[in-house]
mmCIF file of C-alpha atoms and ligand atoms in Angstrom:
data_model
loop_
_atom_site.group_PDB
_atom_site.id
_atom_site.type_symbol
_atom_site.label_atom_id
_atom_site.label_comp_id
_atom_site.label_asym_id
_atom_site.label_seq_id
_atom_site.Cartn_x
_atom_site.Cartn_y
_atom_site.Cartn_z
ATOM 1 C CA UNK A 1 0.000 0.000 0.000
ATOM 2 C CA UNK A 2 0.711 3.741 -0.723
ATOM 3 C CA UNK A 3 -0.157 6.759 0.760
ATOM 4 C CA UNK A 4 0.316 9.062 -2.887
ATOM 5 C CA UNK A 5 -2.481 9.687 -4.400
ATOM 6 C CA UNK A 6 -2.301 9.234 -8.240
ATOM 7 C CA UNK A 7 -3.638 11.309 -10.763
ATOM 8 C CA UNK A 8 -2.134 10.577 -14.247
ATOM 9 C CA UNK A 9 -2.667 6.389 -15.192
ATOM 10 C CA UNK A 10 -1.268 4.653 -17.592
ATOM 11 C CA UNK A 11 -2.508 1.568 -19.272
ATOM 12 C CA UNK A 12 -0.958 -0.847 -21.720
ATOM 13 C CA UNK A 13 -2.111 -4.620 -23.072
ATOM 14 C CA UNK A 14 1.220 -6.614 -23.421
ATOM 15 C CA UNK A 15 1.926 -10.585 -24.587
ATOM 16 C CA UNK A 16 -1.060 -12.157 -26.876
ATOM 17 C CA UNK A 17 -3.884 -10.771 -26.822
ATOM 18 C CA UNK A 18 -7.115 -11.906 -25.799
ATOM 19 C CA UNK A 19 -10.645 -10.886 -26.902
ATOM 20 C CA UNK A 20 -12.206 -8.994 -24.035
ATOM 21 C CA UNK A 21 -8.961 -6.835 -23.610
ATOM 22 C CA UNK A 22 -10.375 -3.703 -25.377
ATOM 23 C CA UNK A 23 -13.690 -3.978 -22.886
ATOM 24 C CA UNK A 24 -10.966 -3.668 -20.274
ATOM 25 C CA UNK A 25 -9.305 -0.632 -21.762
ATOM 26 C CA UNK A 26 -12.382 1.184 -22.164
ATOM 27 C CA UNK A 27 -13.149 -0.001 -18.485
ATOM 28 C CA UNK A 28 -9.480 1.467 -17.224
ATOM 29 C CA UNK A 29 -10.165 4.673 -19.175
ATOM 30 C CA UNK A 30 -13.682 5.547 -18.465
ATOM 31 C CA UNK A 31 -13.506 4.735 -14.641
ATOM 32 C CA UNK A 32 -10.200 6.458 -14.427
ATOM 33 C CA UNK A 33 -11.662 10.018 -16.100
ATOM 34 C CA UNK A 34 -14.718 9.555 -14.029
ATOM 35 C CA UNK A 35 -12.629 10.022 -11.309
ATOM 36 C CA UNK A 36 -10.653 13.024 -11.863
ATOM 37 C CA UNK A 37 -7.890 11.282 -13.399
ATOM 38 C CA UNK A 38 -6.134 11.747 -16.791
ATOM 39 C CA UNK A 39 -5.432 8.235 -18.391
ATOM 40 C CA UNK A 40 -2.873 7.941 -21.149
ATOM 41 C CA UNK A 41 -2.392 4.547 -23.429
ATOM 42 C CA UNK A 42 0.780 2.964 -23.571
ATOM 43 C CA UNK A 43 0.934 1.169 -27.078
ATOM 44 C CA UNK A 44 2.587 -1.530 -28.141
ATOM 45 C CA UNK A 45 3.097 -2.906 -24.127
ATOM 46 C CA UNK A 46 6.645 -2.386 -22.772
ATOM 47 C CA UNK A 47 8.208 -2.120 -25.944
ATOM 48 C CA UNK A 48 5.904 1.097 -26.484
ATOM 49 C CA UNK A 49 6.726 2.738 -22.815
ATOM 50 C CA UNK A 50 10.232 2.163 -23.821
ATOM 51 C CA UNK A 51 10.078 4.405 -26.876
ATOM 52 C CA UNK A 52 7.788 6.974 -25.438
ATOM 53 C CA UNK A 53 4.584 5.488 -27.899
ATOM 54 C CA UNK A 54 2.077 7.443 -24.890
ATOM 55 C CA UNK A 55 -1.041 8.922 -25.695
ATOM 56 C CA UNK A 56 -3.171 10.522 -23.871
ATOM 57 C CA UNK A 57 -6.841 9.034 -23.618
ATOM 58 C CA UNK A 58 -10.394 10.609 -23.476
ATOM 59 C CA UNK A 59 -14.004 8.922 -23.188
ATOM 60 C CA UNK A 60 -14.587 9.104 -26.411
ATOM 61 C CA UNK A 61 -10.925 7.474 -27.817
ATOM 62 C CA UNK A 62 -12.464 3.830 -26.436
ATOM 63 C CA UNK A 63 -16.092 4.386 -28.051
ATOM 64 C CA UNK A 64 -17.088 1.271 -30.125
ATOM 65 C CA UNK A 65 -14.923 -0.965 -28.822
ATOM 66 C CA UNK A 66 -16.540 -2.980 -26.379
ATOM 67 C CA UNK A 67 -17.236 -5.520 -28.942
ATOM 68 C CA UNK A 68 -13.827 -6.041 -30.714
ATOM 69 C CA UNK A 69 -11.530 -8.512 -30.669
ATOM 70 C CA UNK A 70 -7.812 -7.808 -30.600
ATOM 71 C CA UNK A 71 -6.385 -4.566 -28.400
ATOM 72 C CA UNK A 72 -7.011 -1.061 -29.735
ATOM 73 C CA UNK A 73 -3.417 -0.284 -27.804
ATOM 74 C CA UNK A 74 -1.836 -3.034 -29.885
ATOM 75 C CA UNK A 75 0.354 -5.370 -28.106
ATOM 76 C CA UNK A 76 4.076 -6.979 -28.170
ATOM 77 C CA UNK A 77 6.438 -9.423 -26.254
ATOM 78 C CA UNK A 78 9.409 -6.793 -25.491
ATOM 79 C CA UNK A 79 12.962 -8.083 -24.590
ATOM 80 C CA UNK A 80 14.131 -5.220 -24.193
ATOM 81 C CA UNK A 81 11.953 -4.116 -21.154
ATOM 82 C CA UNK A 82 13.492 -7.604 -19.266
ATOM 83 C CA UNK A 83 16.690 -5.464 -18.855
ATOM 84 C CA UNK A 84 17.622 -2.906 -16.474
ATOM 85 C CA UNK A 85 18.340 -0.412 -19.144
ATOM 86 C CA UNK A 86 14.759 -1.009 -21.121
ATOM 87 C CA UNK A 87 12.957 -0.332 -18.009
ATOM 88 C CA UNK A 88 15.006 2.671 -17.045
ATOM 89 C CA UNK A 89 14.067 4.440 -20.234
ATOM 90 C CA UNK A 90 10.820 3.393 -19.738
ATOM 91 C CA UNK A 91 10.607 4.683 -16.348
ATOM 92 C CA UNK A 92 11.491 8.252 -17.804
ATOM 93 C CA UNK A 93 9.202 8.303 -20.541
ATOM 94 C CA UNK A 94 6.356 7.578 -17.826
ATOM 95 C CA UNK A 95 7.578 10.070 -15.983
ATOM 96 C CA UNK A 96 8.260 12.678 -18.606
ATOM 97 C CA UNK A 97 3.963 12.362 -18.755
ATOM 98 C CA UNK A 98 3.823 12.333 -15.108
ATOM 99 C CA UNK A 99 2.396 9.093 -14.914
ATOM 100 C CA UNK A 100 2.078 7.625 -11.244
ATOM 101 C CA UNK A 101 0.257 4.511 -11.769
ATOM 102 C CA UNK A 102 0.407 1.543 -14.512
ATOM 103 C CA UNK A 103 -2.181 -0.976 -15.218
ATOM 104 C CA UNK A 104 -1.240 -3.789 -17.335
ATOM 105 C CA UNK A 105 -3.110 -5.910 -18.978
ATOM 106 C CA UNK A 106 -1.462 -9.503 -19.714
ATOM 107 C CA UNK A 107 -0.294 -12.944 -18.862
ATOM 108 C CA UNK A 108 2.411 -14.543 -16.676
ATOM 109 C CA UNK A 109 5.265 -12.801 -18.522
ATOM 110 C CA UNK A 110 3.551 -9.307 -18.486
ATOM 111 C CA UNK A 111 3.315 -9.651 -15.078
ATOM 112 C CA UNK A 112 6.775 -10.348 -14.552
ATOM 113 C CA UNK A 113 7.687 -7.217 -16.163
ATOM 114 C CA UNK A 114 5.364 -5.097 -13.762
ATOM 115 C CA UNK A 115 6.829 -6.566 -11.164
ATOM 116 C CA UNK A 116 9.863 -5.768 -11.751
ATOM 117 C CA UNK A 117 9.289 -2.402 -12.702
ATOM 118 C CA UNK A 118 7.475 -1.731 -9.492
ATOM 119 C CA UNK A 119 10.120 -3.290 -7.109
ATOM 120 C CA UNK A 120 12.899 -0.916 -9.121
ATOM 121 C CA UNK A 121 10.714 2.279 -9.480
ATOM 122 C CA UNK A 122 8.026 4.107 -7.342
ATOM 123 C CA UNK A 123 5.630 3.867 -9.905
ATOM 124 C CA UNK A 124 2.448 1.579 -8.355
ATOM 125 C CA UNK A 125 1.377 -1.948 -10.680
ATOM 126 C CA UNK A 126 -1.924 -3.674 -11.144
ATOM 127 C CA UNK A 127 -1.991 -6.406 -13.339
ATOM 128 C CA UNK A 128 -5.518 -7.656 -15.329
ATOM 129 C CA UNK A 129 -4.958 -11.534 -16.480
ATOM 130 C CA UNK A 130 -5.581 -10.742 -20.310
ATOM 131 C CA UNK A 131 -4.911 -13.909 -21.589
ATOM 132 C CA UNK A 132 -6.479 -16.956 -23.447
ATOM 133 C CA UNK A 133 -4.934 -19.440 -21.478
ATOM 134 C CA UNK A 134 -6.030 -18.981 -18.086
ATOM 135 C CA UNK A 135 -2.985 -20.035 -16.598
ATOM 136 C CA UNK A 136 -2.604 -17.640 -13.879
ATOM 137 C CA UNK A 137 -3.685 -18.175 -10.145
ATOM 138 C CA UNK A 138 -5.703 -16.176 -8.748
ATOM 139 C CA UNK A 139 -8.198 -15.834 -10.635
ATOM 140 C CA UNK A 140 -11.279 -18.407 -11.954
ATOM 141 C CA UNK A 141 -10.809 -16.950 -15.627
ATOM 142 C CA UNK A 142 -8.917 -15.010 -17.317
ATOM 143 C CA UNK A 143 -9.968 -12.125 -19.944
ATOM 144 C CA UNK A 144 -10.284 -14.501 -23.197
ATOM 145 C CA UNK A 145 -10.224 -17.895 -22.344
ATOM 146 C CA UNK A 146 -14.330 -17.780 -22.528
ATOM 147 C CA UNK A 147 -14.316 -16.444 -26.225
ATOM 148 C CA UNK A 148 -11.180 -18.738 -27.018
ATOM 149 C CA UNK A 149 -13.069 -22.320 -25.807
ATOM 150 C CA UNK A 150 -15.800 -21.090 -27.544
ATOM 151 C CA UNK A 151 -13.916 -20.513 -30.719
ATOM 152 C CA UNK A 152 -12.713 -24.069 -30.294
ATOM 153 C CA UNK A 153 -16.187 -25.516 -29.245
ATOM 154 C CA UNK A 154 -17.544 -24.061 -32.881
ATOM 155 C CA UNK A 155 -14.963 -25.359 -34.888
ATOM 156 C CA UNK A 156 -14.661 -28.958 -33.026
ATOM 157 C CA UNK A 157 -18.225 -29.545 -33.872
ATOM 158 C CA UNK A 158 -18.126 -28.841 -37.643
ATOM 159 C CA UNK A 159 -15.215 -31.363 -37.604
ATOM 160 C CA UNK A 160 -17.381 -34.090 -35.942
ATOM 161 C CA UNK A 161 -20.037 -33.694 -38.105
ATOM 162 C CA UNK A 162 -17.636 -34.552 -41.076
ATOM 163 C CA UNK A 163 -15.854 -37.104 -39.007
ATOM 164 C CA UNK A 164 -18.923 -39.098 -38.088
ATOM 165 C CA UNK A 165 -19.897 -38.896 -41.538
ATOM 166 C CA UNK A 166 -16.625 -40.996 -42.892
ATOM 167 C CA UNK A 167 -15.774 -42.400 -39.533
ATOM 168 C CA UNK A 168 -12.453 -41.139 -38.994
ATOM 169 C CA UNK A 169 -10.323 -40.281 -36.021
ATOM 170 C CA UNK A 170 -9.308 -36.883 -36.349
ATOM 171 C CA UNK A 171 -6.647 -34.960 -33.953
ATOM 172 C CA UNK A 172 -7.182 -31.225 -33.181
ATOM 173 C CA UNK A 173 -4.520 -29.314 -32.055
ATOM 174 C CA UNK A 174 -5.519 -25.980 -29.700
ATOM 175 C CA UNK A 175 -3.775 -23.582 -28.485
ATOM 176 C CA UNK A 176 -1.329 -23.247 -25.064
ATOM 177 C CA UNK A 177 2.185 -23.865 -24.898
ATOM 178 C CA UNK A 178 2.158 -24.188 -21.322
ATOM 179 C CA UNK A 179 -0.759 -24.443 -20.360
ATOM 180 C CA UNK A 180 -4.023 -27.029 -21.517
ATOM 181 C CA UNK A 181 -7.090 -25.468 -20.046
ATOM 182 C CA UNK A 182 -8.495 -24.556 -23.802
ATOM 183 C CA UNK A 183 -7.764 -28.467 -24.816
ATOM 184 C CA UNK A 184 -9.265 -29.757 -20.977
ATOM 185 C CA UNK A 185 -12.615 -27.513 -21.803
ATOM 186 C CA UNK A 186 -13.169 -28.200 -25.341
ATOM 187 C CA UNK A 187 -12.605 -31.260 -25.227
ATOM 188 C CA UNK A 188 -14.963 -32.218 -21.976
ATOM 189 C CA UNK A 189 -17.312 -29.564 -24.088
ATOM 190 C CA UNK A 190 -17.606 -31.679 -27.568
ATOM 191 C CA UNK A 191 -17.722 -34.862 -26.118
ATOM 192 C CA UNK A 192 -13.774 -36.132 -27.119
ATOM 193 C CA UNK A 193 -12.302 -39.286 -26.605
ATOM 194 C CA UNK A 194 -8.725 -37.968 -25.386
ATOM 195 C CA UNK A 195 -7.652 -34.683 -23.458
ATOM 196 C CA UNK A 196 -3.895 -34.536 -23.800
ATOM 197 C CA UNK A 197 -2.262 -31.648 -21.618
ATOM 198 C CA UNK A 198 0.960 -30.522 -20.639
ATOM 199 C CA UNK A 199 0.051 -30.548 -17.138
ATOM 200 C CA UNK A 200 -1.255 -34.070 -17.012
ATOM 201 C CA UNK A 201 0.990 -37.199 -18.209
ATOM 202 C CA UNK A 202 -0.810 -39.427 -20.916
ATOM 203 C CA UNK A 203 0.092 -43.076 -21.575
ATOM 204 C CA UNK A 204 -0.298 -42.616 -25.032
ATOM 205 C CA UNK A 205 -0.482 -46.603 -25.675
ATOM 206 C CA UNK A 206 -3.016 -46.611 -23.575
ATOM 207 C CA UNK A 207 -4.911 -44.184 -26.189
ATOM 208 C CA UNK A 208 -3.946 -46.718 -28.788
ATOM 209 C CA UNK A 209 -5.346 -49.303 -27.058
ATOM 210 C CA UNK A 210 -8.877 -48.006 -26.121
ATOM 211 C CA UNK A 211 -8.979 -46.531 -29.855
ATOM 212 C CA UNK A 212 -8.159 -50.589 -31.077
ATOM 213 C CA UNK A 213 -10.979 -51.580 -28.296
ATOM 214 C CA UNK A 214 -13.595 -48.989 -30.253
ATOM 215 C CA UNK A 215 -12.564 -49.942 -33.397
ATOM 216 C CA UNK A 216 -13.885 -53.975 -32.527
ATOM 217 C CA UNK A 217 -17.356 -52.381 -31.350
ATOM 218 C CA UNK A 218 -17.021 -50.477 -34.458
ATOM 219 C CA UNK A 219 -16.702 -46.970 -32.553
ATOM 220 C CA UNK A 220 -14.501 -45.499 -35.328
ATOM 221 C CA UNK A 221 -15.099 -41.763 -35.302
ATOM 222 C CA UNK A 222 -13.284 -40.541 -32.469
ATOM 223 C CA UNK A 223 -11.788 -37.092 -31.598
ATOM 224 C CA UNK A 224 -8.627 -36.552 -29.613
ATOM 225 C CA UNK A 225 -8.016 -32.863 -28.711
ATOM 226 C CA UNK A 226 -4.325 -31.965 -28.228
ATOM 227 C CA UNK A 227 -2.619 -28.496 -26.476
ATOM 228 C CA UNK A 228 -0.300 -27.572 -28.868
ATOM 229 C CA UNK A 229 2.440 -27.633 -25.623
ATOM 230 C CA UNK A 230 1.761 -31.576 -24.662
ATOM 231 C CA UNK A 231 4.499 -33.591 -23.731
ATOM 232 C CA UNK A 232 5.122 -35.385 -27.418
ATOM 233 C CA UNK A 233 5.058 -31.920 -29.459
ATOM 234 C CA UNK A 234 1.332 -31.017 -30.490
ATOM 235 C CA UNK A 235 -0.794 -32.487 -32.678
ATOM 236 C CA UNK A 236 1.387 -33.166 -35.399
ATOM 237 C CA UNK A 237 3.576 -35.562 -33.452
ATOM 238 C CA UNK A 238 0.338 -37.084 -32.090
ATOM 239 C CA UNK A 239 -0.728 -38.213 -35.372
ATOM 240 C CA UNK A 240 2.054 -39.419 -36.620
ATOM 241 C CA UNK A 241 2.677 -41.842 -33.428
ATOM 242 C CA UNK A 242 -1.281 -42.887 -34.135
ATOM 243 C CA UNK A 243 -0.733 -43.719 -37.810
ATOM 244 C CA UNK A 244 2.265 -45.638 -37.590
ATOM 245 C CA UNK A 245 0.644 -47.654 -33.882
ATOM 246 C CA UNK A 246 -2.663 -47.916 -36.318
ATOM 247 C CA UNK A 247 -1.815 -47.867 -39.739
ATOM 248 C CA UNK A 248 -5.598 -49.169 -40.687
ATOM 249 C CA UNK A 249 -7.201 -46.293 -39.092
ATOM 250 C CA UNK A 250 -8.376 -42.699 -41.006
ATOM 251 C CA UNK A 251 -6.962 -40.392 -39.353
ATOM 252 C CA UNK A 252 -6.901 -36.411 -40.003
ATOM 253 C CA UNK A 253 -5.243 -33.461 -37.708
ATOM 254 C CA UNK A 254 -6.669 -29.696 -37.728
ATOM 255 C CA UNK A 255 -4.295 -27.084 -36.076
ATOM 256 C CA UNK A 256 -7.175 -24.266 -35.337
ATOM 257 C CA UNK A 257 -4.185 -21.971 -33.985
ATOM 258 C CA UNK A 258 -4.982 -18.269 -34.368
ATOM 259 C CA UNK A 259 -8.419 -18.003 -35.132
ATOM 260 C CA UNK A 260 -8.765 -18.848 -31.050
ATOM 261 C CA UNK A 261 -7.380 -15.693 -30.461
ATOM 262 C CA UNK A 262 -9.599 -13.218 -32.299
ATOM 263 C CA UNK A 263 -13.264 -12.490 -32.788
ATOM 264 C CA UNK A 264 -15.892 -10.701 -30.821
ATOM 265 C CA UNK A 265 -15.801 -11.543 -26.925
ATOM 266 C CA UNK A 266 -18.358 -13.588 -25.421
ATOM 267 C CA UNK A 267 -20.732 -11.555 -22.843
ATOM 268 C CA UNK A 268 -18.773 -13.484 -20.106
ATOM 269 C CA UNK A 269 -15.237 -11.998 -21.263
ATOM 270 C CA UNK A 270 -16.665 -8.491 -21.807
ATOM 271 C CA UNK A 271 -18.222 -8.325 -18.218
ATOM 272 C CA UNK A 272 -15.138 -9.990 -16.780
ATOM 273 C CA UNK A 273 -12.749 -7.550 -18.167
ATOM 274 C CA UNK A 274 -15.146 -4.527 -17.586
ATOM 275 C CA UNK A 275 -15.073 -5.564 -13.248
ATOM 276 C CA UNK A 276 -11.816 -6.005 -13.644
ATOM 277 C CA UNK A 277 -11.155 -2.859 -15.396
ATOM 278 C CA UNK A 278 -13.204 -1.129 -13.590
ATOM 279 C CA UNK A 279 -11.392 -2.127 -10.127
ATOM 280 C CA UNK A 280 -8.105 -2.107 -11.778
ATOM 281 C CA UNK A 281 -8.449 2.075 -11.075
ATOM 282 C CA UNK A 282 -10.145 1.362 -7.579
ATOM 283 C CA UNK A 283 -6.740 -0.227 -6.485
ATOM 284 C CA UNK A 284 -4.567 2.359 -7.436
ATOM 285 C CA UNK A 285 -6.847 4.917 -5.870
ATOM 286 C CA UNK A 286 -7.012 3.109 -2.864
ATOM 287 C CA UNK A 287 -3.129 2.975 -2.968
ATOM 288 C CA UNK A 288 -2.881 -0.381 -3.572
ATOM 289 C CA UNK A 289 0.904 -1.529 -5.527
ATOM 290 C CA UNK A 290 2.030 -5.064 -7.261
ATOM 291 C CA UNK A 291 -1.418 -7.094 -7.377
ATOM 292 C CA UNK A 292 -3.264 -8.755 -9.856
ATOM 293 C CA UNK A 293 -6.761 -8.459 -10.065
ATOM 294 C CA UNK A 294 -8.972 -11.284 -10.129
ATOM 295 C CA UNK A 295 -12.509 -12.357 -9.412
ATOM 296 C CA UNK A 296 -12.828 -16.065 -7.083
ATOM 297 C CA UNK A 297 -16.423 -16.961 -7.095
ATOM 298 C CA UNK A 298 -17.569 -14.027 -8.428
ATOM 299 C CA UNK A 299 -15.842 -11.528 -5.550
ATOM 300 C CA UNK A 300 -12.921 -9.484 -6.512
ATOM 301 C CA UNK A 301 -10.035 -10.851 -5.255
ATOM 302 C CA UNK A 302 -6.468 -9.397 -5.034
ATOM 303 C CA UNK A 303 -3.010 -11.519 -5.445
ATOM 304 C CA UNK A 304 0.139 -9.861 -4.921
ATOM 305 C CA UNK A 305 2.020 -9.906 -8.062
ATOM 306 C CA UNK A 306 4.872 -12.605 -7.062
ATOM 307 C CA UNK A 307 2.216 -15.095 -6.233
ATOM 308 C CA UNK A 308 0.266 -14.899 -9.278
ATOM 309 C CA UNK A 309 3.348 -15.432 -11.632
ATOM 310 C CA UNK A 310 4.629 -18.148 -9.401
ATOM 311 C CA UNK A 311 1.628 -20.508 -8.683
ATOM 312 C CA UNK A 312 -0.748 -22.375 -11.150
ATOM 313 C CA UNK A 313 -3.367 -23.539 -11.357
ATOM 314 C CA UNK A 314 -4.088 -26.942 -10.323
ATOM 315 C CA UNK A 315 -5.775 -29.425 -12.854
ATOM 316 C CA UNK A 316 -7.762 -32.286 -10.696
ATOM 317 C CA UNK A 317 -6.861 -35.341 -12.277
ATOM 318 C CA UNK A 318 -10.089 -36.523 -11.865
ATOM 319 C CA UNK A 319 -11.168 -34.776 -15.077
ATOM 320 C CA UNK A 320 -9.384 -37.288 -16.831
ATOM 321 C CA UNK A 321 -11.357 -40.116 -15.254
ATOM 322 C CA UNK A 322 -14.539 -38.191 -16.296
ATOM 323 C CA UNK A 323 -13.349 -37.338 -19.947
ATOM 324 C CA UNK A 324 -12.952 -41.438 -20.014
ATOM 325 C CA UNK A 325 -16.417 -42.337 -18.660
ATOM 326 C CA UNK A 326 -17.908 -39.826 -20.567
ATOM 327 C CA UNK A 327 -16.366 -40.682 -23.610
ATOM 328 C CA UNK A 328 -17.054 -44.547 -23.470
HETATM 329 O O1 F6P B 401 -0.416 -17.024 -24.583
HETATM 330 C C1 F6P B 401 -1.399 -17.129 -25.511
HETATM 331 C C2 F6P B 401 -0.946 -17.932 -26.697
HETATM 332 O O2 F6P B 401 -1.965 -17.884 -27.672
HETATM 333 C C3 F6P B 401 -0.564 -19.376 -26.408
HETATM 334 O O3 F6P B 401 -1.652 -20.240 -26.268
HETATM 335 C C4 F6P B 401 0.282 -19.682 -27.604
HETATM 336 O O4 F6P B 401 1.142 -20.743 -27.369
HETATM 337 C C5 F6P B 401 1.033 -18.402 -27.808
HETATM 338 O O5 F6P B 401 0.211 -17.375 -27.277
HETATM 339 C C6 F6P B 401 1.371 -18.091 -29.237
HETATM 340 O O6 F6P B 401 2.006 -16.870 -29.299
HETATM 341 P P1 F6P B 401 2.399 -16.135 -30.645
HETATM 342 O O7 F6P B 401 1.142 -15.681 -31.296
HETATM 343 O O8 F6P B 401 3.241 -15.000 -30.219
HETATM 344 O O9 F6P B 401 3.128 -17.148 -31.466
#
């Protein structure tokens, strides 16, 4: 906690984005003006603070955006900003605007940044999770992840309409290089066969097996859904262990990749990342430095920085029992 009151904010979307980011923005901006304050953008993320991209920010600069996919700021993953000198000449281009306060709107390796910045310079953090994998603790979702599984839903059942109609097997790859919580809720959400996760450890030949068991009872359209960070490579690598262990079988792989990451947010996203938004400005009022803000069954909740890029989330292994039974 601080005592200094701010009165100039800045706020920037860093890493990939996530639909629901611009509802935060114009959530940041409007609450902040409301109150008294002057809000400036900081495009690009860190790489944008580090060459002075700041502009300042009225109601009216975040009209019609509610409903957009993408970030109106524009985003980037900055290297530069992960070294003492980036984040010095950062530091003076926030100050050269007098900005006393920084929201930032990102994953696990945004947040890293702010925290850094904040433990070097006496310019308060708060972090928003803006990111489609929801791998950050702390908070039930993240700003995306609804619009993302939904993306993934749509497009998983077009494919098993085609792949019950020639009874294949077909592999999906989705995205998360680290994390599988778009693959674990897809995949419980279309009804697949197989989950497979970084987090969790498959016995892949027991996947072969139960596919040969189907194939006797003449179960042969099956869908596996893969994170694109599992433990044999994505998708790809999937299939090509499946064709050579089942050389009989038709098998087919879609990567659906980027399209999970655009498109219009889902009412859940927007009204997650307006709270949030909205409380981001709360905190720094209130004097509040270095925490994330999340919502845990549907109350705000605040996690100091350092927590929420250490921990994960946990993933119950007994989804994978239920994916099974379901999927019999
Ligand atoms: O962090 C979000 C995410 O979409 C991951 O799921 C994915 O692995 C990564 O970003 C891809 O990043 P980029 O678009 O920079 O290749």
């Amino acid at each position: 906690m601080t005592d200094k009151k701010v009165t100039r904010i800045g706020v920037l979307t860093s890493g990939g984005d996530a639909p629901g980011m611009n509802a935060a923005v114009r959530a940041v901006v409007r609450t902040g003006i409301y109150h008294g304050l002057e809000v400036f953008a900081v495009m690009r993320g860190y790489q944008g603070m580090i060459e002075n991209d700041i502009v300042k920010m009225e109601s009216r600069s975040v009209a019609n955006i509610i409903q957009r996919g993408g970030t109106i700021l524009k985003t980037a993953r900055s290297k530069e900003f992960f070294t003492p000198e980036g984040r010095k000449k950062a530091y003076e281009n926030l100050k050269s605007h007098g900005i006393d306060g920084l929201i930032v709107i990102g994953g696990d390796g945004s947040f890293n940044g702010a925290l850094k910045f904040s433990q070097e310079f006496d310019i308060p953090c708060i972090g928003l999770p803006g990111t489609i994998d929801k791998d950050i603790a702390g908070s039930d979702f993240t700003i995306g992840f609804d619009t993302a599984v939904n993306t993934a839903i749509s497009a998983i059942d077009k494919i098993r309409d085609t792949a019950d109609a020639h009874d294949r097997l077909f592999i999906i790859e989705v995205m998360g290089r680290d994390a599988g919580y778009i693959a674990l809720h897809s995949g419980v959400a279309t009804g697949a066969e197989h989950v497979l996760i970084p987090e969790h450890k498959t016995d892949i030949d027991e996947v072969i097996n139960s596919l040969q068991e189907k194939e006797k009872r003449k179960k042969l359209m099956n869908l596996i859904v893969v994170a694109e960070g599992d433990e044999f490579g994505g998708g790809e690598q999937v299939t090509k262990y499946i064709k050579e262990k089942l050389p009989n079988a038709d098998i087919k792989i879609t990567v659906l990749g980027h399209i999970q990451r655009g498109g219009s947010p889902t009412c859940a996203d927007r009204i997650l990342a307006s709270r949030m938004g909205y409380h981001a400005v709360l905190c720094l009022m209130e004097g509040r430095n270095n925490v994330m803000v999340g919502i845990v069954n549907d109350q705000m909740h605040y996690t100091p920085l350092v927590k929420a890029v250490k921990a994960k989330q946990q993933i119950d292994e007994d989804w994978f029992d239920m994916i099974k039974i379901l999927a019999s």
